[in-house]
Amino acid sequence: MTTVSPSEPVDPVELTAPVAGLTPVLGVKAAILLTISCITPASSLFIIVPTLLASQGSGVVLTILAGVLVSVGVGACYAELGTRTPSSGGEYAMVTHTLGRRLGWLTFVLTCATLVVIPPVIALGTADYLAPVLSLDRATTGAVVMLLATATAVLDIKANAIVTSAFLAIETLAAAVVAYLGFTHSERSVSTLWHPQALDGAGHLAPFSLGILLSGLAVAMFVANGFGTASYLAEEIIDPRRNVARAVFGSLFIGSLIIVIPTAATVLGVADLRDLATGTFPDFVTAWGGSRVSAAISVGIAVAILNAVIVMVLQNGRVIYASARDRAWPDAVNKRLSRLHPRFNSPAAATLVISLPGAVLAYLVDIESLLGVTSVTVSAVYLLLALAGLAVRRTPHPGWRMPLWPLPSVLVILGVGYALLESARADLLIVGGIVLAALAYDQLYLQPRRDTHFVVDAKEDR
């Protein structure tokens, strides 16, 4: 029988009445397409990879592959935990049911910090890539992209799958054009990829080393980030005990290919390997195909950014919805945020609550200065997820089981631990402050109401 804290009376009928939930309508293909759209491989290719090209030289492919290997370990954790606990709460639901309520709540707060910051940061890049075609104000364009993404995300999940699939085709075409141009303008043999070179401190090409690879690993680990979206969609995926894992690994494999192949083509196609340190993809494409092709590729990148923001807003709304359904907030807040749209059956209110502040941040705040904090926060969530992966088999479960357990979790702990050690002290202190605030809310509000609040649904009926 459910008990209610005397400090916060709640209608028992409201607590026990059945609540209509999200509807499982997504097959494996639709789930993979939505998840790839969140990985947004084209934007990773054009925004993150240039940073690696500058530091890793022709060894960039090896570094990305090392990062993908860590991502496979993270993916194994997502897959097993997400099929054990197929909840739209994603990471916090997984951690709660393996490591306990307090670490589950901490995971939720850390995740929320990234949900607010990452979409508007990505949206701000839209104007940069539309510059060859249109001159737009960066902040205004970022805010408009956030609003467009929000308007799309409140539609039903099938409509979102159709929209994002169309956008994904455009961004994949842009990546394919880069790969074609790079390979057809090849200046060196494929052996360059496994006998790489990078610039030394004096600006000369020198043999690639393990130390150089490790220096880029912290960035490379996040090149294919986004495959965890499959866990947020778990309640809307048909047969999630089996298909969440398929969506995680299918999206990770396809997304990585879309990133790695054009990157390899670029290494082979640039006129001089030194150009990797100073050039950009628009520069390379202009040299290979002319300014019009470069402008078309830039538009494709802008489409990729919008696509990524749509899926991020979509998944973020589901996390907030799940937290309200699990009663993480005062009852008046829980009641409003756990409502589903009567027509679209989407968590419209929760989506607006998490996404509209992002539009404001994009317009008014230098939010890109928070990227370091965001990186530390994501690393901390991955670390908690890996620890949950170590603990997941303390009790039997009907979901997918990662091979070579617990090796994938150990690999993630080592990789993410290294990334945290390389982080700036200021960023670590800010995230430490977020952790303290989360623990204070748990101690002062959730713990006294533990029988009625933050009771995380494991979705065992799925």
PDB file of N, CA and C in Angstrom, residues 132-199:
ATOM      1  N   PRO A 132      27.668  31.111 -46.361  1.00  0.00           N
ATOM      2  CA  PRO A 132      27.922  31.203 -47.805  1.00  0.00           C
ATOM      3  C   PRO A 132      26.672  31.512 -48.620  1.00  0.00           C
ATOM      4  N   VAL A 133      25.497  31.308 -48.029  1.00  0.00           N
ATOM      5  CA  VAL A 133      24.230  31.521 -48.750  1.00  0.00           C
ATOM      6  C   VAL A 133      23.477  32.724 -48.205  1.00  0.00           C
ATOM      7  N   LEU A 134      23.417  32.837 -46.862  1.00  0.00           N
ATOM      8  CA  LEU A 134      22.676  33.911 -46.212  1.00  0.00           C
ATOM      9  C   LEU A 134      23.498  34.502 -45.078  1.00  0.00           C
ATOM     10  N   SER A 135      23.339  35.800 -44.864  1.00  0.00           N
ATOM     11  CA  SER A 135      23.988  36.450 -43.733  1.00  0.00           C
ATOM     12  C   SER A 135      22.955  36.594 -42.625  1.00  0.00           C
ATOM     13  N   LEU A 136      23.135  35.828 -41.562  1.00  0.00           N
ATOM     14  CA  LEU A 136      22.152  35.782 -40.484  1.00  0.00           C
ATOM     15  C   LEU A 136      22.812  36.087 -39.146  1.00  0.00           C
ATOM     16  N   ASP A 137      22.043  36.701 -38.250  1.00  0.00           N
ATOM     17  CA  ASP A 137      22.528  36.919 -36.891  1.00  0.00           C
ATOM     18  C   ASP A 137      22.622  35.580 -36.173  1.00  0.00           C
ATOM     19  N   ARG A 138      23.751  35.337 -35.556  1.00  0.00           N
ATOM     20  CA  ARG A 138      24.018  34.027 -34.973  1.00  0.00           C
ATOM     21  C   ARG A 138      23.055  33.694 -33.841  1.00  0.00           C
ATOM     22  N   ALA A 139      22.880  34.631 -32.911  1.00  0.00           N
ATOM     23  CA  ALA A 139      22.033  34.367 -31.750  1.00  0.00           C
ATOM     24  C   ALA A 139      20.569  34.203 -32.154  1.00  0.00           C
ATOM     25  N   THR A 140      20.100  35.062 -33.042  1.00  0.00           N
ATOM     26  CA  THR A 140      18.707  34.981 -33.481  1.00  0.00           C
ATOM     27  C   THR A 140      18.451  33.664 -34.211  1.00  0.00           C
ATOM     28  N   THR A 141      19.380  33.278 -35.077  1.00  0.00           N
ATOM     29  CA  THR A 141      19.221  32.023 -35.814  1.00  0.00           C
ATOM     30  C   THR A 141      19.202  30.832 -34.868  1.00  0.00           C
ATOM     31  N   GLY A 142      20.082  30.841 -33.869  1.00  0.00           N
ATOM     32  CA  GLY A 142      20.096  29.753 -32.896  1.00  0.00           C
ATOM     33  C   GLY A 142      18.780  29.641 -32.150  1.00  0.00           C
ATOM     34  N   ALA A 143      18.215  30.798 -31.757  1.00  0.00           N
ATOM     35  CA  ALA A 143      16.930  30.784 -31.046  1.00  0.00           C
ATOM     36  C   ALA A 143      15.804  30.269 -31.948  1.00  0.00           C
ATOM     37  N   VAL A 144      15.815  30.682 -33.224  1.00  0.00           N
ATOM     38  CA  VAL A 144      14.778  30.236 -34.164  1.00  0.00           C
ATOM     39  C   VAL A 144      14.879  28.725 -34.384  1.00  0.00           C
ATOM     40  N   VAL A 145      16.102  28.202 -34.509  1.00  0.00           N
ATOM     41  CA  VAL A 145      16.287  26.756 -34.670  1.00  0.00           C
ATOM     42  C   VAL A 145      15.727  26.015 -33.458  1.00  0.00           C
ATOM     43  N   MET A 146      15.971  26.542 -32.267  1.00  0.00           N
ATOM     44  CA  MET A 146      15.425  25.915 -31.059  1.00  0.00           C
ATOM     45  C   MET A 146      13.894  25.911 -31.086  1.00  0.00           C
ATOM     46  N   LEU A 147      13.289  27.001 -31.534  1.00  0.00           N
ATOM     47  CA  LEU A 147      11.825  27.080 -31.583  1.00  0.00           C
ATOM     48  C   LEU A 147      11.257  26.134 -32.639  1.00  0.00           C
ATOM     49  N   LEU A 148      11.918  26.061 -33.800  1.00  0.00           N
ATOM     50  CA  LEU A 148      11.468  25.136 -34.844  1.00  0.00           C
ATOM     51  C   LEU A 148      11.567  23.690 -34.363  1.00  0.00           C
ATOM     52  N   ALA A 149      12.670  23.386 -33.693  1.00  0.00           N
ATOM     53  CA  ALA A 149      12.853  22.024 -33.171  1.00  0.00           C
ATOM     54  C   ALA A 149      11.784  21.692 -32.134  1.00  0.00           C
ATOM     55  N   THR A 150      11.463  22.667 -31.294  1.00  0.00           N
ATOM     56  CA  THR A 150      10.442  22.444 -30.264  1.00  0.00           C
ATOM     57  C   THR A 150       9.078  22.193 -30.892  1.00  0.00           C
ATOM     58  N   ALA A 151       8.735  23.006 -31.902  1.00  0.00           N
ATOM     59  CA  ALA A 151       7.444  22.838 -32.576  1.00  0.00           C
ATOM     60  C   ALA A 151       7.341  21.458 -33.227  1.00  0.00           C
ATOM     61  N   THR A 152       8.440  20.949 -33.747  1.00  0.00           N
ATOM     62  CA  THR A 152       8.438  19.623 -34.366  1.00  0.00           C
ATOM     63  C   THR A 152       8.386  18.523 -33.315  1.00  0.00           C
ATOM     64  N   ALA A 153       9.115  18.708 -32.221  1.00  0.00           N
ATOM     65  CA  ALA A 153       9.239  17.654 -31.208  1.00  0.00           C
ATOM     66  C   ALA A 153       7.931  17.379 -30.475  1.00  0.00           C
ATOM     67  N   VAL A 154       7.015  18.351 -30.439  1.00  0.00           N
ATOM     68  CA  VAL A 154       5.752  18.098 -29.728  1.00  0.00           C
ATOM     69  C   VAL A 154       4.773  17.287 -30.577  1.00  0.00           C
ATOM     70  N   LEU A 155       5.104  17.050 -31.853  1.00  0.00           N
ATOM     71  CA  LEU A 155       4.264  16.203 -32.696  1.00  0.00           C
ATOM     72  C   LEU A 155       4.419  14.746 -32.263  1.00  0.00           C
ATOM     73  N   ASP A 156       3.598  13.859 -32.826  1.00  0.00           N
ATOM     74  CA  ASP A 156       3.700  12.460 -32.438  1.00  0.00           C
ATOM     75  C   ASP A 156       5.016  11.861 -32.929  1.00  0.00           C
ATOM     76  N   ILE A 157       5.434  10.785 -32.313  1.00  0.00           N
ATOM     77  CA  ILE A 157       6.761  10.214 -32.542  1.00  0.00           C
ATOM     78  C   ILE A 157       6.934   9.732 -33.983  1.00  0.00           C
ATOM     79  N   LYS A 158       5.863   9.246 -34.599  1.00  0.00           N
ATOM     80  CA  LYS A 158       5.976   8.784 -35.980  1.00  0.00           C
ATOM     81  C   LYS A 158       6.234   9.947 -36.934  1.00  0.00           C
ATOM     82  N   ALA A 159       5.571  11.073 -36.706  1.00  0.00           N
ATOM     83  CA  ALA A 159       5.810  12.258 -37.532  1.00  0.00           C
ATOM     84  C   ALA A 159       7.254  12.724 -37.395  1.00  0.00           C
ATOM     85  N   ASN A 160       7.771  12.680 -36.168  1.00  0.00           N
ATOM     86  CA  ASN A 160       9.172  13.057 -35.953  1.00  0.00           C
ATOM     87  C   ASN A 160      10.120  12.106 -36.674  1.00  0.00           C
ATOM     88  N   ALA A 161       9.780  10.828 -36.689  1.00  0.00           N
ATOM     89  CA  ALA A 161      10.635   9.859 -37.387  1.00  0.00           C
ATOM     90  C   ALA A 161      10.693  10.174 -38.879  1.00  0.00           C
ATOM     91  N   ILE A 162       9.567  10.580 -39.459  1.00  0.00           N
ATOM     92  CA  ILE A 162       9.535  10.913 -40.893  1.00  0.00           C
ATOM     93  C   ILE A 162      10.368  12.169 -41.172  1.00  0.00           C
ATOM     94  N   VAL A 163      10.173  13.207 -40.359  1.00  0.00           N
ATOM     95  CA  VAL A 163      10.900  14.471 -40.563  1.00  0.00           C
ATOM     96  C   VAL A 163      12.401  14.267 -40.414  1.00  0.00           C
ATOM     97  N   THR A 164      12.793  13.604 -39.329  1.00  0.00           N
ATOM     98  CA  THR A 164      14.222  13.442 -39.082  1.00  0.00           C
ATOM     99  C   THR A 164      14.880  12.504 -40.091  1.00  0.00           C
ATOM    100  N   SER A 165      14.137  11.537 -40.598  1.00  0.00           N
ATOM    101  CA  SER A 165      14.690  10.646 -41.621  1.00  0.00           C
ATOM    102  C   SER A 165      14.991  11.414 -42.904  1.00  0.00           C
ATOM    103  N   ALA A 166      14.088  12.345 -43.275  1.00  0.00           N
ATOM    104  CA  ALA A 166      14.322  13.163 -44.469  1.00  0.00           C
ATOM    105  C   ALA A 166      15.555  14.040 -44.294  1.00  0.00           C
ATOM    106  N   PHE A 167      15.677  14.654 -43.120  1.00  0.00           N
ATOM    107  CA  PHE A 167      16.846  15.492 -42.855  1.00  0.00           C
ATOM    108  C   PHE A 167      18.130  14.657 -42.796  1.00  0.00           C
ATOM    109  N   LEU A 168      18.007  13.454 -42.227  1.00  0.00           N
ATOM    110  CA  LEU A 168      19.173  12.575 -42.136  1.00  0.00           C
ATOM    111  C   LEU A 168      19.679  12.209 -43.525  1.00  0.00           C
ATOM    112  N   ALA A 169      18.773  12.006 -44.470  1.00  0.00           N
ATOM    113  CA  ALA A 169      19.187  11.693 -45.843  1.00  0.00           C
ATOM    114  C   ALA A 169      19.993  12.843 -46.438  1.00  0.00           C
ATOM    115  N   ILE A 170      19.578  14.081 -46.151  1.00  0.00           N
ATOM    116  CA  ILE A 170      20.299  15.250 -46.686  1.00  0.00           C
ATOM    117  C   ILE A 170      21.701  15.341 -46.090  1.00  0.00           C
ATOM    118  N   GLU A 171      21.807  15.178 -44.779  1.00  0.00           N
ATOM    119  CA  GLU A 171      23.129  15.310 -44.169  1.00  0.00           C
ATOM    120  C   GLU A 171      24.051  14.153 -44.551  1.00  0.00           C
ATOM    121  N   THR A 172      23.479  12.969 -44.728  1.00  0.00           N
ATOM    122  CA  THR A 172      24.291  11.834 -45.172  1.00  0.00           C
ATOM    123  C   THR A 172      24.802  12.065 -46.591  1.00  0.00           C
ATOM    124  N   LEU A 173      23.969  12.666 -47.440  1.00  0.00           N
ATOM    125  CA  LEU A 173      24.395  13.005 -48.800  1.00  0.00           C
ATOM    126  C   LEU A 173      25.565  13.990 -48.770  1.00  0.00           C
ATOM    127  N   ALA A 174      25.504  14.971 -47.869  1.00  0.00           N
ATOM    128  CA  ALA A 174      26.603  15.936 -47.742  1.00  0.00           C
ATOM    129  C   ALA A 174      27.899  15.235 -47.353  1.00  0.00           C
ATOM    130  N   ALA A 175      27.815  14.295 -46.394  1.00  0.00           N
ATOM    131  CA  ALA A 175      29.012  13.546 -45.988  1.00  0.00           C
ATOM    132  C   ALA A 175      29.516  12.673 -47.131  1.00  0.00           C
ATOM    133  N   ALA A 176      28.595  12.087 -47.902  1.00  0.00           N
ATOM    134  CA  ALA A 176      28.988  11.234 -49.030  1.00  0.00           C
ATOM    135  C   ALA A 176      29.700  12.040 -50.109  1.00  0.00           C
ATOM    136  N   VAL A 177      29.253  13.276 -50.339  1.00  0.00           N
ATOM    137  CA  VAL A 177      29.913  14.136 -51.334  1.00  0.00           C
ATOM    138  C   VAL A 177      31.345  14.430 -50.912  1.00  0.00           C
ATOM    139  N   VAL A 178      31.546  14.712 -49.627  1.00  0.00           N
ATOM    140  CA  VAL A 178      32.910  14.952 -49.128  1.00  0.00           C
ATOM    141  C   VAL A 178      33.774  13.721 -49.334  1.00  0.00           C
ATOM    142  N   ALA A 179      33.219  12.541 -49.019  1.00  0.00           N
ATOM    143  CA  ALA A 179      33.985  11.309 -49.199  1.00  0.00           C
ATOM    144  C   ALA A 179      34.342  11.102 -50.668  1.00  0.00           C
ATOM    145  N   TYR A 180      33.388  11.311 -51.553  1.00  0.00           N
ATOM    146  CA  TYR A 180      33.636  11.131 -53.000  1.00  0.00           C
ATOM    147  C   TYR A 180      34.712  12.098 -53.490  1.00  0.00           C
ATOM    148  N   LEU A 181      34.601  13.361 -53.109  1.00  0.00           N
ATOM    149  CA  LEU A 181      35.585  14.352 -53.567  1.00  0.00           C
ATOM    150  C   LEU A 181      36.970  14.046 -53.021  1.00  0.00           C
ATOM    151  N   GLY A 182      37.035  13.644 -51.749  1.00  0.00           N
ATOM    152  CA  GLY A 182      38.339  13.342 -51.159  1.00  0.00           C
ATOM    153  C   GLY A 182      39.011  12.160 -51.819  1.00  0.00           C
ATOM    154  N   PHE A 183      38.270  11.084 -52.028  1.00  0.00           N
ATOM    155  CA  PHE A 183      38.854   9.885 -52.647  1.00  0.00           C
ATOM    156  C   PHE A 183      39.231  10.120 -54.109  1.00  0.00           C
ATOM    157  N   THR A 184      38.416  10.888 -54.821  1.00  0.00           N
ATOM    158  CA  THR A 184      38.714  11.123 -56.248  1.00  0.00           C
ATOM    159  C   THR A 184      39.816  12.153 -56.455  1.00  0.00           C
ATOM    160  N   HIS A 185      40.193  12.867 -55.410  1.00  0.00           N
ATOM    161  CA  HIS A 185      41.321  13.803 -55.482  1.00  0.00           C
ATOM    162  C   HIS A 185      42.467  13.334 -54.584  1.00  0.00           C
ATOM    163  N   SER A 186      42.576  12.030 -54.420  1.00  0.00           N
ATOM    164  CA  SER A 186      43.571  11.470 -53.508  1.00  0.00           C
ATOM    165  C   SER A 186      44.988  11.860 -53.901  1.00  0.00           C
ATOM    166  N   GLU A 187      45.775  12.261 -52.896  1.00  0.00           N
ATOM    167  CA  GLU A 187      47.166  12.693 -53.103  1.00  0.00           C
ATOM    168  C   GLU A 187      48.173  11.705 -52.526  1.00  0.00           C
ATOM    169  N   ARG A 188      47.689  10.673 -51.834  1.00  0.00           N
ATOM    170  CA  ARG A 188      48.604   9.743 -51.176  1.00  0.00           C
ATOM    171  C   ARG A 188      47.931   8.381 -51.012  1.00  0.00           C
ATOM    172  N   SER A 189      48.716   7.388 -50.665  1.00  0.00           N
ATOM    173  CA  SER A 189      48.189   6.024 -50.589  1.00  0.00           C
ATOM    174  C   SER A 189      47.432   5.797 -49.281  1.00  0.00           C
ATOM    175  N   VAL A 190      46.628   4.742 -49.273  1.00  0.00           N
ATOM    176  CA  VAL A 190      45.835   4.402 -48.087  1.00  0.00           C
ATOM    177  C   VAL A 190      46.729   4.073 -46.902  1.00  0.00           C
ATOM    178  N   SER A 191      47.955   3.631 -47.149  1.00  0.00           N
ATOM    179  CA  SER A 191      48.867   3.287 -46.051  1.00  0.00           C
ATOM    180  C   SER A 191      49.136   4.478 -45.137  1.00  0.00           C
ATOM    181  N   THR A 192      48.853   5.688 -45.621  1.00  0.00           N
ATOM    182  CA  THR A 192      49.016   6.885 -44.784  1.00  0.00           C
ATOM    183  C   THR A 192      48.168   6.788 -43.518  1.00  0.00           C
ATOM    184  N   LEU A 193      47.055   6.082 -43.617  1.00  0.00           N
ATOM    185  CA  LEU A 193      46.135   6.007 -42.482  1.00  0.00           C
ATOM    186  C   LEU A 193      46.698   5.176 -41.339  1.00  0.00           C
ATOM    187  N   TRP A 194      47.531   4.156 -41.635  1.00  0.00           N
ATOM    188  CA  TRP A 194      48.127   3.371 -40.540  1.00  0.00           C
ATOM    189  C   TRP A 194      49.633   3.613 -40.388  1.00  0.00           C
ATOM    190  N   HIS A 195      50.178   4.548 -41.159  1.00  0.00           N
ATOM    191  CA  HIS A 195      51.531   5.073 -40.925  1.00  0.00           C
ATOM    192  C   HIS A 195      51.426   6.596 -40.849  1.00  0.00           C
ATOM    193  N   PRO A 196      50.682   7.096 -39.866  1.00  0.00           N
ATOM    194  CA  PRO A 196      50.314   8.518 -39.868  1.00  0.00           C
ATOM    195  C   PRO A 196      51.419   9.441 -39.366  1.00  0.00           C
ATOM    196  N   GLN A 197      51.173  10.723 -39.629  1.00  0.00           N
ATOM    197  CA  GLN A 197      52.055  11.782 -39.149  1.00  0.00           C
ATOM    198  C   GLN A 197      51.207  12.913 -38.578  1.00  0.00           C
ATOM    199  N   ALA A 198      51.834  13.680 -37.690  1.00  0.00           N
ATOM    200  CA  ALA A 198      51.171  14.856 -37.120  1.00  0.00           C
ATOM    201  C   ALA A 198      52.203  15.953 -36.957  1.00  0.00           C
ATOM    202  N   LEU A 199      51.735  17.195 -36.862  1.00  0.00           N
ATOM    203  CA  LEU A 199      52.668  18.312 -36.704  1.00  0.00           C
ATOM    204  C   LEU A 199      53.266  18.322 -35.306  1.00  0.00           C
TER     205      LEU A 199
END
